[in-house]
């Protein structure tokens, strides 16, 4: 199910936690909120720290959790914008 391009899209970081969203391919998610994570190492075994924020969504079909960048475009189905 493809969503129409003329529907209003928002960056996932603009949605309040608990909202129900769909991506542009029609997959429906529940937005769980954002988390700051620290990760990293290089190919030679040395460690480095990279801090980034990820936005977590639970796919309603199978309850799997996906991490998206804040700029990921979604369609707000239920819930509120920030």
Short mmCIF file of C-alpha atoms in Angstrom, two decimals:
data_model
loop_
_atom_site.label_atom_id
_atom_site.label_comp_id
_atom_site.label_asym_id
_atom_site.label_seq_id
_atom_site.Cartn_x
_atom_site.Cartn_y
_atom_site.Cartn_z
CA UNK A 1 0.00 0.00 0.00
CA UNK A 2 1.72 3.18 -1.18
CA UNK A 3 0.85 6.45 0.52
CA UNK A 4 0.11 9.42 -1.67
CA UNK A 5 2.85 12.00 -1.96
CA UNK A 6 0.40 14.87 -1.40
CA UNK A 7 -0.37 13.77 2.17
CA UNK A 8 1.32 15.80 4.89
CA UNK A 9 4.63 14.30 5.93
CA UNK A 10 6.69 15.18 8.98
CA UNK A 11 10.17 14.29 10.19
CA UNK A 12 9.89 11.57 12.84
CA UNK A 13 11.60 13.88 15.35
CA UNK A 14 8.56 16.21 15.15
CA UNK A 15 6.15 13.57 16.52
CA UNK A 16 5.29 13.10 20.21
CA UNK A 17 5.95 9.67 21.75
CA UNK A 18 3.05 7.24 21.44
CA UNK A 19 1.89 8.51 18.05
CA UNK A 20 0.96 6.10 15.27
CA UNK A 21 2.75 6.84 12.00
CA UNK A 22 3.17 5.30 8.58
CA UNK A 23 6.20 5.46 6.33
CA UNK A 24 5.83 6.35 2.66
CA UNK A 25 5.51 2.64 1.76
CA UNK A 26 2.47 2.26 4.04
CA UNK A 27 4.06 0.33 6.93
CA UNK A 28 2.46 1.37 10.22
CA UNK A 29 4.52 2.01 13.36
CA UNK A 30 4.03 3.21 16.91
CA UNK A 31 6.60 5.90 17.73
CA UNK A 32 8.36 5.00 21.00
CA UNK A 33 10.54 8.10 21.41
CA UNK A 34 14.20 8.91 21.02
CA UNK A 35 17.33 7.70 22.75
CA UNK A 36 20.88 8.96 22.82
CA UNK A 37 23.38 6.20 22.11
CA UNK A 38 27.16 5.94 22.26
CA UNK A 39 28.86 3.47 19.97
CA UNK A 40 32.02 2.91 18.05
CA UNK A 41 35.33 1.34 17.15
CA UNK A 42 37.44 1.45 14.00
CA UNK A 43 38.65 -1.35 11.71
CA UNK A 44 41.99 -1.60 13.56
CA UNK A 45 40.44 -2.31 16.96
CA UNK A 46 40.88 1.19 18.37
CA UNK A 47 37.90 2.62 20.15
CA UNK A 48 36.24 5.94 19.57
CA UNK A 49 32.98 7.34 20.80
CA UNK A 50 30.22 8.53 18.54
CA UNK A 51 27.17 9.99 20.23
CA UNK A 52 23.97 10.16 18.23
CA UNK A 53 20.24 10.29 18.75
CA UNK A 54 18.03 7.58 17.27
CA UNK A 55 14.27 7.58 16.95
CA UNK A 56 12.64 4.24 17.78
CA UNK A 57 9.47 2.91 16.17
CA UNK A 58 7.70 -0.40 16.76
CA UNK A 59 6.27 -1.99 13.61
CA UNK A 60 2.71 -2.97 14.50
CA UNK A 61 2.71 -5.99 12.17
CA UNK A 62 5.26 -8.00 14.18
CA UNK A 63 6.30 -5.78 17.14
CA UNK A 64 9.89 -5.40 15.85
CA UNK A 65 11.64 -2.18 16.86
CA UNK A 66 13.42 -0.09 14.24
CA UNK A 67 15.79 2.84 14.69
CA UNK A 68 15.45 5.78 12.33
CA UNK A 69 17.26 9.07 11.85
CA UNK A 70 15.38 12.15 12.95
CA UNK A 71 14.85 13.31 9.38
CA UNK A 72 12.95 10.15 8.33
CA UNK A 73 9.67 11.29 6.74
CA UNK A 74 6.46 9.76 8.13
CA UNK A 75 2.74 10.38 7.89
CA UNK A 76 1.02 11.03 11.23
CA UNK A 77 -2.04 8.78 11.54
CA UNK A 78 -2.86 9.24 15.22
CA UNK A 79 -1.24 11.39 17.88
CA UNK A 80 0.26 14.86 18.01
CA UNK A 81 3.15 16.85 16.66
CA UNK A 82 5.57 18.49 19.08
#
